[in-house]
């Protein structure tokens, strides 16, 4: 708007100037080389303006003609550059899509047009890597590492190649060189820290953590956690050498990361040695509230040496009361078992012994069952459940499980990678519900945990149920003695006339036997089981009448108490319904009369 206004003002001024010149009288005479030119002032001004315009146009045309060769050359050059950049872009797209052949073709085209452009070398390296030409890849990255603008890119490529070839010495040297060039390079800092952690160079690790913190690669909290792991590792080494520096190192680590269990345990143990029992208790309580762990409970229970098991149980109760959870229940149950307080131990585990209890819960319940009641059967049941129970928590890092805490993961080399957690299960577990339902009357379930001492008595003698191998009969016929010896069953079958079974169909003797047994009244008198002498006589004399059946309770289907012993002696193994029992070798095999 302002420029338009300025132009308008200039136009007005020019118009005013020309109007003023037109109003002023006067002539202009010019004598040159014998010629004389006379005109008005207005015409002279117009002629001068026209001459100036012609000179400007001529000059511009001359300059345009002189610049045309460079302009034509620049046009061809820019066109060539566009083709090279298009080939470079197509090559990068081919690399991203996984087309190695197309990427190599575009890389050659881009290299022909663009020459030593860094992006061309990167594309060529990626295409060669896709084709498996590792020698070419290494050569290209070495060329890039020699140029200042691509040095870090070349170092990273060489580092990756060294890791692939398992040349960890060269890989570490390349990563350290990259850190020296630029400490803010994330991949180099992580690689250097991983190599130093693997070699357990704790002093170098501390320096690297400080460098990463200064370069804003990690925040202050992360740096403190890593420093705490380093200090704890140094404390563990010092304690193994009986070095007094372990106490100071553990305290420093505990201040940086109160949730670190090993640091708290070492600090509390050394505080106890120095007589600072209250300080040791505070250290453990602070860490327990953040991350409950069995080692903390054990250290808390043994803060004061010489205490009895009951004293340790009281101390554990005070610790568990502040923060519960399954770790608290396990700690309380363990202390109660040591103090022979079985009821307390059972109550502590009652909330975690149902559904799918962990293996350690099953083990503790087995100790309780055997220690409180001497019930080895129940103890074996709990131990059997422990075999298929979910795994207990453990120190885990990258799928690796360790019995003790380690500062560095052996899989990835990560500092502080071990965490206390339940390992991941590979196969889902299902409770055998069908088997449990079939044996509800013989195998007690999880509700047996609530049994008190007053309800427990000596286990009764096991009474086996009578087998169902009885001959089909009417309601008013006497029940056959299922507890008789197998030889007696054979003798009763042999009493039926064989001649009838040969002349008549098989169905007629069966009907006759059923009718005869139906007419016999039910005898109420209890008959003592046959003695061995009677059994011998019966076997010798086939015409002797069989022993009368024992009295059986028709409501429950169980034999009398007097026949329990005879039943156990006669039926050691359960017989199938279609098995009449073993036959005498000398006896003739009878016809089947079972329905």
Coordinates of C-alpha atoms in Angstrom, one line a residue:
X1 CA 0.0 0.0 0.0
X2 CA 2.8 2.4 0.9
X3 CA 4.8 1.5 -2.3
X4 CA 1.7 2.2 -4.4
X5 CA 1.2 5.6 -2.7
X6 CA 4.9 6.5 -3.3
X7 CA 4.5 5.6 -7.0
X8 CA 1.4 7.8 -7.3
X9 CA 3.2 10.7 -5.7
X10 CA 6.2 10.4 -8.1
X11 CA 3.8 10.3 -11.0
X12 CA 2.2 13.5 -9.8
X13 CA 5.6 15.2 -9.5
X14 CA 6.6 14.2 -13.0
X15 CA 3.3 15.5 -14.4
X16 CA 3.8 18.8 -12.5
X17 CA 7.4 19.0 -13.9
X18 CA 6.3 18.5 -17.5
X19 CA 3.5 21.0 -17.0
X20 CA 5.9 23.6 -15.6
X21 CA 8.3 23.0 -18.6
X22 CA 5.5 23.4 -21.0
X23 CA 4.5 26.7 -19.5
X24 CA 8.0 28.1 -19.6
X25 CA 8.9 29.9 -22.8
X26 CA 12.3 29.4 -24.4
X27 CA 14.3 27.7 -27.1
X28 CA 17.2 25.3 -27.1
X29 CA 20.0 25.8 -29.7
X30 CA 22.7 23.2 -30.3
X31 CA 25.7 23.8 -32.7
X32 CA 28.0 20.9 -33.3
X33 CA 30.3 20.1 -36.3
X34 CA 28.8 22.9 -38.4
X35 CA 25.3 21.8 -37.7
X36 CA 22.8 23.9 -35.7
X37 CA 19.8 22.3 -34.0
X38 CA 17.1 24.5 -32.5
X39 CA 14.1 23.2 -30.6
X40 CA 11.9 24.0 -27.6
X41 CA 12.9 23.1 -24.1
X42 CA 10.0 20.6 -23.8
X43 CA 11.0 18.7 -26.9
X44 CA 14.6 18.6 -25.8
X45 CA 13.6 16.9 -22.5
X46 CA 11.5 14.3 -24.3
X47 CA 14.3 13.5 -26.7
X48 CA 16.7 13.1 -23.8
X49 CA 14.3 10.7 -22.0
X50 CA 13.9 8.6 -25.2
X51 CA 17.6 8.4 -25.8
X52 CA 18.1 7.2 -22.3
X53 CA 15.5 4.4 -22.7
X54 CA 17.1 3.3 -26.0
X55 CA 20.6 3.1 -24.4
X56 CA 19.1 1.0 -21.4
X57 CA 17.4 -1.4 -23.7
X58 CA 20.5 -1.9 -25.9
X59 CA 22.6 -2.6 -22.8
X60 CA 20.2 -5.1 -21.4
X61 CA 20.0 -7.0 -24.7
X62 CA 23.8 -7.0 -25.0
X63 CA 24.2 -8.5 -21.5
X64 CA 21.6 -11.1 -22.2
X65 CA 23.4 -12.3 -25.3
X66 CA 26.7 -12.4 -23.4
X67 CA 25.2 -14.5 -20.5
X68 CA 23.4 -17.1 -22.7
X69 CA 26.1 -19.8 -22.8
X70 CA 26.3 -19.9 -19.0
X71 CA 22.6 -19.9 -18.8
X72 CA 22.2 -22.8 -21.2
X73 CA 25.0 -24.7 -19.3
X74 CA 23.3 -24.0 -16.0
X75 CA 20.0 -25.3 -17.3
X76 CA 21.6 -28.6 -18.3
X77 CA 23.4 -28.9 -15.0
X78 CA 20.3 -28.3 -13.0
X79 CA 18.5 -30.8 -15.0
X80 CA 21.2 -33.4 -14.3
X81 CA 21.1 -32.6 -10.6
X82 CA 17.4 -33.2 -10.6
X83 CA 17.9 -36.6 -12.2
X84 CA 20.5 -37.5 -9.6
X85 CA 18.3 -36.5 -6.7
X86 CA 15.5 -38.4 -8.2
X87 CA 17.6 -41.6 -8.4
X88 CA 18.8 -41.0 -4.8
X89 CA 15.2 -40.7 -3.6
X90 CA 14.1 -43.8 -5.5
X91 CA 17.0 -45.7 -4.1
X92 CA 16.2 -44.8 -0.5
X93 CA 12.6 -45.8 -1.1
X94 CA 13.8 -49.1 -2.5
X95 CA 15.9 -49.7 0.6
X96 CA 13.0 -49.0 2.9
X97 CA 10.8 -51.4 0.9
X98 CA 13.4 -54.1 0.9
X99 CA 14.1 -54.2 -2.8
X100 CA 17.9 -54.7 -2.9
X101 CA 18.3 -54.9 -6.6
X102 CA 16.4 -51.7 -7.3
X103 CA 18.3 -49.9 -4.6
X104 CA 21.7 -51.0 -6.1
X105 CA 20.6 -49.8 -9.6
X106 CA 19.5 -46.4 -8.3
X107 CA 22.7 -46.2 -6.2
X108 CA 24.8 -46.6 -9.4
X109 CA 22.8 -44.0 -11.2
X110 CA 23.1 -41.5 -8.4
X111 CA 26.8 -42.2 -8.1
X112 CA 27.3 -41.5 -11.8
X113 CA 25.5 -38.2 -11.6
X114 CA 26.2 -36.9 -8.1
X115 CA 29.7 -38.2 -7.6
X116 CA 31.0 -38.3 -4.0
X117 CA 27.8 -37.0 -2.4
X118 CA 27.6 -38.4 1.2
X119 CA 24.0 -39.5 0.6
X120 CA 25.1 -41.5 -2.4
X121 CA 27.6 -43.4 -0.3
X122 CA 25.0 -44.1 2.4
X123 CA 22.6 -45.5 -0.3
X124 CA 25.4 -47.6 -1.8
X125 CA 26.3 -49.0 1.7
X126 CA 22.7 -49.9 2.5
X127 CA 22.1 -51.5 -0.9
X128 CA 25.4 -53.5 -0.5
X129 CA 24.3 -54.6 3.0
X130 CA 21.0 -55.8 1.6
X131 CA 22.9 -57.9 -1.0
X132 CA 25.3 -59.3 1.7
X133 CA 28.4 -57.6 0.3
X134 CA 30.0 -56.8 3.7
X135 CA 33.4 -56.0 2.2
X136 CA 31.8 -53.2 0.1
X137 CA 29.9 -52.0 3.1
X138 CA 33.0 -51.8 5.3
X139 CA 34.9 -50.0 2.5
X140 CA 32.2 -47.3 2.1
X141 CA 31.9 -46.7 5.9
X142 CA 35.7 -46.3 6.1
X143 CA 35.6 -43.7 3.4
X144 CA 32.8 -41.9 5.2
X145 CA 34.7 -42.0 8.5
X146 CA 37.6 -40.1 6.9
X147 CA 35.4 -37.2 5.9
X148 CA 34.6 -34.6 8.6
X149 CA 30.9 -34.2 7.7
X150 CA 30.3 -38.0 7.6
X151 CA 32.7 -39.2 10.3
X152 CA 30.1 -40.1 12.9
X153 CA 28.0 -41.9 10.3
X154 CA 31.0 -43.9 9.2
X155 CA 32.0 -44.8 12.8
X156 CA 28.5 -46.0 13.5
X157 CA 28.5 -48.2 10.4
X158 CA 31.9 -49.6 11.3
X159 CA 30.7 -50.2 14.8
X160 CA 27.7 -52.2 13.6
X161 CA 29.9 -54.2 11.3
X162 CA 32.3 -55.0 14.2
X163 CA 29.5 -56.1 16.4
X164 CA 28.2 -58.4 13.6
X165 CA 31.7 -59.9 13.4
X166 CA 31.9 -60.2 17.2
X167 CA 35.0 -58.0 17.2
X168 CA 34.0 -56.4 20.5
X169 CA 37.5 -54.8 21.0
X170 CA 37.2 -52.8 17.8
X171 CA 33.5 -52.1 18.5
X172 CA 34.4 -50.6 21.8
X173 CA 37.2 -48.5 20.4
X174 CA 34.9 -47.1 17.7
X175 CA 32.1 -46.2 20.2
X176 CA 34.6 -44.5 22.5
X177 CA 36.0 -42.5 19.5
X178 CA 32.4 -41.4 18.6
X179 CA 31.9 -40.3 22.2
X180 CA 35.1 -38.2 22.1
X181 CA 33.9 -36.5 18.9
X182 CA 30.4 -35.8 20.1
X183 CA 29.4 -36.8 23.7
X184 CA 25.7 -36.2 22.8
X185 CA 25.6 -39.2 20.3
X186 CA 23.1 -41.5 22.0
X187 CA 24.1 -44.8 20.4
X188 CA 27.8 -44.3 21.2
X189 CA 27.1 -43.5 24.9
X190 CA 24.9 -46.5 25.4
X191 CA 27.4 -48.8 23.6
X192 CA 30.3 -47.5 25.7
X193 CA 28.3 -48.0 28.9
X194 CA 27.3 -51.5 27.9
X195 CA 31.0 -52.5 27.2
X196 CA 32.1 -51.0 30.5
X197 CA 29.4 -52.7 32.4
X198 CA 30.3 -56.1 30.9
X199 CA 33.9 -55.6 31.9
X200 CA 32.7 -54.3 35.4
X201 CA 34.9 -51.2 35.1
X202 CA 33.0 -49.3 37.8
X203 CA 35.1 -46.2 37.8
X204 CA 34.8 -45.8 34.0
X205 CA 31.1 -46.5 34.3
X206 CA 30.6 -43.6 36.7
X207 CA 32.4 -41.2 34.4
X208 CA 30.3 -42.3 31.5
X209 CA 27.1 -41.8 33.5
X210 CA 28.3 -38.3 34.4
X211 CA 29.0 -37.6 30.7
X212 CA 25.6 -38.7 29.6
X213 CA 24.0 -36.6 32.3
X214 CA 25.9 -33.5 31.2
X215 CA 25.0 -34.2 27.6
X216 CA 21.3 -34.4 28.6
X217 CA 21.1 -38.0 27.3
X218 CA 19.7 -39.2 30.7
X219 CA 17.9 -37.2 33.4
X220 CA 19.0 -36.8 37.0
X221 CA 16.8 -39.6 38.4
X222 CA 18.1 -42.1 35.9
X223 CA 21.7 -41.1 36.6
X224 CA 21.1 -41.6 40.3
X225 CA 19.7 -45.1 39.8
X226 CA 22.6 -46.1 37.7
X227 CA 25.1 -44.7 40.2
X228 CA 23.3 -46.6 42.9
X229 CA 23.7 -49.9 41.0
X230 CA 27.4 -49.1 40.5
X231 CA 27.9 -48.4 44.2
X232 CA 26.0 -51.5 45.2
X233 CA 28.2 -53.6 42.9
X234 CA 31.3 -52.1 44.5
X235 CA 29.8 -52.8 48.0
X236 CA 29.2 -56.4 47.1
X237 CA 32.8 -56.8 46.0
X238 CA 34.1 -55.0 49.1
X239 CA 32.0 -57.2 51.4
X240 CA 33.4 -60.3 49.8
X241 CA 36.9 -59.1 50.6
X242 CA 35.9 -58.1 54.2
X243 CA 36.5 -54.5 53.3
X244 CA 35.0 -51.9 55.6
X245 CA 34.3 -49.6 52.6
X246 CA 31.3 -51.8 51.9
X247 CA 29.2 -50.1 54.6
X248 CA 29.9 -46.6 53.2
X249 CA 29.3 -47.7 49.6
X250 CA 26.0 -49.4 50.6
X251 CA 24.8 -46.3 52.5
X252 CA 25.5 -44.1 49.5
X253 CA 23.7 -46.5 47.2
X254 CA 20.7 -46.6 49.6
X255 CA 20.4 -42.8 49.6
X256 CA 20.4 -42.7 45.8
X257 CA 17.9 -45.5 45.4
X258 CA 16.1 -46.6 48.5
X259 CA 14.3 -49.3 46.6
X260 CA 17.5 -51.2 45.8
X261 CA 17.3 -54.4 47.9
X262 CA 20.9 -55.5 47.9
X263 CA 22.1 -52.1 49.0
X264 CA 19.7 -52.0 51.9
X265 CA 20.6 -55.5 53.0
X266 CA 24.3 -54.8 53.0
X267 CA 23.9 -51.5 54.8
X268 CA 21.6 -53.0 57.5
X269 CA 24.0 -55.9 58.0
X270 CA 27.0 -53.7 58.6
X271 CA 24.9 -51.3 60.7
X272 CA 24.1 -54.3 62.9
X273 CA 27.8 -55.2 63.2
X274 CA 28.5 -51.6 64.3
X275 CA 25.7 -51.8 66.9
X276 CA 23.4 -49.4 65.1
X277 CA 20.3 -51.6 65.4
X278 CA 17.8 -48.8 65.1
X279 CA 19.5 -47.4 62.0
X280 CA 19.5 -50.9 60.5
X281 CA 15.8 -51.3 61.2
X282 CA 15.0 -48.0 59.6
X283 CA 17.0 -48.8 56.4
X284 CA 15.1 -52.1 56.0
X285 CA 11.7 -50.6 56.8
X286 CA 12.2 -47.9 54.2
X287 CA 13.2 -50.4 51.5
X288 CA 10.5 -52.9 52.5
X289 CA 7.7 -50.3 52.0
X290 CA 9.0 -49.7 48.4
X291 CA 10.0 -53.3 47.3
X292 CA 9.2 -56.1 49.8
X293 CA 11.7 -58.9 49.5
X294 CA 12.5 -62.1 51.5
X295 CA 16.1 -61.0 52.1
X296 CA 14.8 -57.8 53.8
X297 CA 12.6 -59.9 56.0
X298 CA 15.4 -62.2 56.9
X299 CA 17.7 -59.3 57.7
X300 CA 15.0 -57.6 59.8
X301 CA 14.4 -60.7 61.8
X302 CA 18.1 -61.1 62.6
X303 CA 18.8 -57.4 63.3
X304 CA 19.6 -58.4 66.9
X305 CA 21.7 -61.5 67.2
X306 CA 20.8 -64.0 69.9
X307 CA 17.0 -63.5 69.7
X308 CA 14.7 -66.5 70.0
X309 CA 12.4 -67.6 67.2
X310 CA 9.5 -66.0 69.0
X311 CA 11.3 -62.7 69.2
X312 CA 12.0 -62.8 65.5
X313 CA 8.3 -63.6 64.9
X314 CA 7.2 -60.5 66.8
X315 CA 9.7 -58.4 64.8
X316 CA 8.5 -59.8 61.5
X317 CA 4.9 -59.1 62.5
X318 CA 5.7 -55.4 63.1
X319 CA 7.4 -55.2 59.7
X320 CA 4.5 -57.0 57.8
X321 CA 1.9 -54.8 59.5
X322 CA 3.2 -51.7 57.7
X323 CA 2.9 -53.2 54.2
X324 CA 1.4 -56.6 53.4
X325 CA 1.3 -58.5 50.2
X326 CA 2.4 -62.0 49.4
X327 CA 6.0 -61.3 50.5
X328 CA 4.8 -60.3 53.9
X329 CA 2.7 -63.4 54.2
X330 CA 5.6 -65.6 53.2
X331 CA 7.9 -63.8 55.7
X332 CA 5.4 -64.1 58.5
X333 CA 4.7 -67.8 57.8
X334 CA 8.4 -68.6 57.6
X335 CA 9.0 -66.9 61.0
X336 CA 6.0 -68.6 62.5
X337 CA 7.2 -72.1 61.3
X338 CA 10.6 -71.5 62.9
X339 CA 8.7 -70.6 66.1
X340 CA 6.4 -73.6 65.8
X341 CA 3.4 -71.3 65.7
X342 CA 1.5 -73.4 63.2
X343 CA -1.8 -71.6 63.5
X344 CA -0.2 -68.2 62.8
X345 CA 1.6 -69.6 59.8
X346 CA -1.6 -71.2 58.4
X347 CA -3.5 -67.9 58.9
X348 CA -0.8 -65.9 57.1
X349 CA -1.0 -68.1 54.0
X350 CA -4.7 -68.7 54.0
X351 CA -5.3 -65.8 51.5
X352 CA -2.7 -67.1 49.0
X353 CA -3.2 -70.9 49.2
X354 CA -6.3 -71.1 47.0
X355 CA -6.7 -70.9 43.3
X356 CA -3.1 -71.2 42.0
X357 CA -0.7 -70.9 44.9
X358 CA 3.0 -70.3 44.1
X359 CA 5.5 -73.1 44.6
X360 CA 6.9 -71.5 47.8
X361 CA 3.3 -71.3 49.3
X362 CA 2.8 -75.0 48.6
X363 CA 6.2 -75.8 50.2
X364 CA 5.3 -73.9 53.4
X365 CA 1.9 -75.5 53.6
X366 CA 3.6 -78.9 53.3
X367 CA 5.8 -78.0 56.3
X368 CA 2.7 -76.8 58.3
X369 CA 0.8 -80.0 57.6
X370 CA 3.6 -82.3 58.6
X371 CA 4.8 -80.1 61.5
X372 CA 1.5 -79.4 63.1
X373 CA -0.4 -82.7 62.5
X374 CA 2.3 -85.1 61.3
X375 CA 0.1 -85.6 58.2
X376 CA 2.6 -86.8 55.6
X377 CA -0.1 -87.5 53.1
X378 CA -1.3 -83.9 53.1
X379 CA 2.3 -82.8 53.0
X380 CA 2.9 -84.9 49.9
X381 CA -0.2 -83.4 48.3
X382 CA 1.1 -79.9 48.8
X383 CA 4.5 -80.9 47.4
X384 CA 2.8 -82.4 44.4
X385 CA 1.0 -79.2 43.8
X386 CA 4.3 -77.3 44.1
X387 CA 5.6 -79.2 41.1
X388 CA 3.0 -77.7 38.8
X389 CA 2.4 -74.5 40.6
X390 CA 3.3 -71.0 39.2
X391 CA 6.9 -70.0 39.6
X392 CA 8.2 -68.0 42.5
X393 CA 9.5 -64.5 42.0
X394 CA 13.2 -64.3 41.1
X395 CA 15.9 -61.9 39.9
X396 CA 15.1 -61.7 36.2
X397 CA 16.7 -59.7 33.4
X398 CA 16.0 -60.1 29.7
X399 CA 14.6 -63.6 30.3
X400 CA 17.6 -64.7 32.4
X401 CA 16.9 -65.9 35.9
X402 CA 19.5 -65.6 38.6
X403 CA 19.5 -66.9 42.2
X404 CA 21.2 -63.7 43.4
X405 CA 21.1 -60.1 42.3
X406 CA 23.6 -59.1 39.6
X407 CA 24.4 -55.5 38.6
X408 CA 24.6 -56.2 34.8
X409 CA 22.4 -58.3 32.6
X410 CA 24.4 -61.1 31.0
X411 CA 22.1 -61.0 27.9
X412 CA 22.1 -57.3 26.9
X413 CA 24.8 -55.8 29.2
X414 CA 22.2 -53.4 30.6
X415 CA 23.3 -51.8 33.9
X416 CA 20.7 -52.5 36.6
X417 CA 18.7 -54.8 34.4
X418 CA 17.8 -57.4 37.1
X419 CA 14.3 -56.9 38.7
X420 CA 12.6 -59.0 41.4
X421 CA 9.5 -60.4 39.6
X422 CA 7.7 -63.6 38.6
X423 CA 9.4 -65.0 35.5
X424 CA 7.2 -65.2 32.4
X425 CA 5.6 -68.7 32.0
X426 CA 5.9 -70.2 28.5
X427 CA 2.8 -72.4 28.7
X428 CA -0.5 -71.6 30.3
X429 CA -1.4 -73.8 33.2
X430 CA -4.9 -75.3 33.8
X431 CA -6.0 -77.0 37.0
X432 CA -7.2 -80.6 36.5
X433 CA -10.7 -79.8 37.5
X434 CA -12.2 -83.1 36.2
X435 CA -9.9 -85.2 38.3
X436 CA -10.6 -83.1 41.4
X437 CA -14.3 -83.6 40.9
X438 CA -14.1 -87.4 40.6
X439 CA -12.1 -87.7 43.8
X440 CA -13.8 -85.2 46.0
X441 CA -14.6 -87.9 48.6
X442 CA -11.1 -89.2 49.0
X443 CA -8.7 -86.2 48.2
X444 CA -9.3 -83.2 50.4
X445 CA -9.2 -79.8 48.7
X446 CA -7.8 -76.4 49.5
X447 CA -10.4 -75.9 52.2
X448 CA -8.4 -78.2 54.4
X449 CA -6.3 -75.2 55.3
X450 CA -8.9 -74.0 57.7
X451 CA -8.8 -77.2 59.9
X452 CA -8.1 -76.5 63.5
X453 CA -6.2 -78.7 65.9
X454 CA -9.4 -79.6 67.8
X455 CA -10.9 -81.1 64.6
X456 CA -8.0 -83.4 63.8
X457 CA -8.2 -86.9 65.1
X458 CA -6.4 -90.1 64.2
X459 CA -7.2 -91.0 60.6
X460 CA -9.7 -93.9 60.5
X461 CA -8.8 -97.2 58.9
X462 CA -9.6 -97.1 55.3
X463 CA -12.6 -99.1 54.3
X464 CA -12.9 -100.0 50.7
X465 CA -16.3 -99.8 49.1
X466 CA -17.8 -103.2 48.0
X467 CA -17.4 -103.9 44.3
X468 CA -20.4 -103.9 42.1
X469 CA -19.8 -107.4 40.8
X470 CA -23.1 -108.9 42.0
X471 CA -25.6 -111.1 40.2
X472 CA -28.7 -109.2 39.1
X473 CA -31.5 -110.0 41.5
X474 CA -34.9 -108.9 42.6
X475 CA -35.6 -106.6 45.6
X476 CA -36.5 -109.5 48.0
X477 CA -33.5 -111.7 47.2
X478 CA -30.5 -111.9 49.6
X479 CA -27.4 -109.9 48.6
X480 CA -24.5 -112.1 47.7
X481 CA -21.4 -111.7 49.8
X482 CA -19.1 -109.6 47.7
X483 CA -16.3 -110.1 50.2
X484 CA -16.1 -113.9 49.7
X485 CA -13.0 -115.4 48.3
X486 CA -12.7 -115.8 44.6
X487 CA -12.7 -119.6 44.9
X488 CA -16.1 -119.6 46.7
X489 CA -17.5 -117.7 43.7
X490 CA -16.3 -120.4 41.4
X491 CA -17.8 -123.1 43.7
X492 CA -21.3 -121.5 43.7
X493 CA -21.2 -121.4 40.0
X494 CA -20.2 -125.1 39.7
X495 CA -23.2 -126.2 41.8
X496 CA -25.5 -125.5 38.9
X497 CA -26.1 -128.7 36.8
X498 CA -24.0 -128.8 33.8
X499 CA -26.2 -131.3 32.0
X500 CA -29.1 -128.8 31.9
X501 CA -26.9 -126.2 30.3
X502 CA -25.9 -128.6 27.6
X503 CA -29.5 -129.7 26.7
X504 CA -31.3 -126.3 27.2
X505 CA -30.5 -122.9 26.0
X506 CA -28.4 -120.6 28.1
X507 CA -31.3 -118.4 29.0
X508 CA -33.3 -121.2 30.8
X509 CA -30.9 -122.0 33.7
X510 CA -30.4 -118.3 34.2
X511 CA -34.1 -117.8 34.6
X512 CA -34.4 -120.8 36.9
X513 CA -31.5 -119.6 39.1
X514 CA -33.2 -116.2 39.4
X515 CA -36.6 -117.7 40.4
X516 CA -35.0 -120.0 43.0
X517 CA -33.1 -117.2 44.6
X518 CA -36.2 -114.9 44.5
X519 CA -38.3 -117.5 46.6
X520 CA -35.7 -117.6 49.4
X521 CA -36.4 -115.4 52.3
X522 CA -33.9 -112.8 53.4
X523 CA -32.0 -114.0 56.4
X524 CA -31.4 -111.4 59.1
X525 CA -28.9 -113.4 61.2
X526 CA -25.2 -112.4 60.9
X527 CA -22.9 -115.2 60.0
X528 CA -19.3 -115.2 60.9
X529 CA -16.9 -115.4 57.9
X530 CA -15.8 -118.9 57.0
X531 CA -12.7 -120.2 58.6
X532 CA -9.8 -121.5 56.6
X533 CA -10.7 -125.1 57.5
X534 CA -14.3 -124.6 56.2
X535 CA -12.9 -123.2 53.0
X536 CA -10.7 -126.3 52.6
X537 CA -13.7 -128.6 53.1
X538 CA -15.8 -126.7 50.7
X539 CA -13.1 -127.1 48.0
X540 CA -12.8 -130.8 48.7
X541 CA -16.6 -131.5 48.7
X542 CA -18.4 -129.8 45.8
X543 CA -21.8 -130.9 47.1
X544 CA -21.4 -128.9 50.3
X545 CA -23.6 -125.9 50.6
X546 CA -21.8 -122.5 50.1
X547 CA -21.3 -120.2 53.1
X548 CA -24.1 -117.9 53.8
X549 CA -23.5 -114.3 52.9
X550 CA -22.4 -111.8 55.4
X551 CA -24.9 -109.2 56.5
X552 CA -24.7 -106.1 54.5
X553 CA -26.4 -102.8 55.2
X554 CA -28.9 -102.4 52.4
X555 CA -29.1 -98.6 52.8
X556 CA -25.4 -97.8 52.6
X557 CA -24.2 -100.9 50.7
X558 CA -21.3 -101.3 53.1
X559 CA -20.3 -104.5 54.9
X560 CA -20.4 -104.8 58.6
X561 CA -17.5 -103.8 60.7
X562 CA -16.7 -107.5 61.4
X563 CA -16.2 -108.2 57.8
X564 CA -13.7 -105.4 57.1
X565 CA -10.8 -107.6 57.8
X566 CA -12.1 -110.5 55.8
X567 CA -12.8 -108.1 52.9
X568 CA -9.3 -106.7 53.0
X569 CA -7.8 -110.2 52.9
X570 CA -10.1 -111.5 50.2
X571 CA -10.0 -108.4 47.8
X572 CA -6.6 -106.9 47.7
X573 CA -7.1 -105.6 44.2
X574 CA -10.5 -104.3 42.9
X575 CA -12.1 -106.6 40.3
X576 CA -13.9 -105.4 37.2
X577 CA -17.7 -106.0 37.0
X578 CA -17.2 -108.7 34.3
X579 CA -14.4 -110.5 36.1
X580 CA -15.6 -113.5 38.2
X581 CA -12.2 -113.8 39.9
X582 CA -9.4 -116.4 39.5
X583 CA -10.4 -120.0 38.7
X584 CA -9.0 -123.1 40.2
X585 CA -6.6 -124.8 37.7
X586 CA -8.3 -128.2 38.3
X587 CA -11.9 -126.8 38.2
X588 CA -13.8 -126.9 35.0
X589 CA -14.6 -123.5 33.6
X590 CA -18.4 -123.0 34.1
X591 CA -20.8 -121.2 31.9
X592 CA -21.2 -117.5 32.6
X593 CA -24.3 -116.7 34.7
X594 CA -23.6 -112.9 35.0
X595 CA -26.3 -110.7 33.6

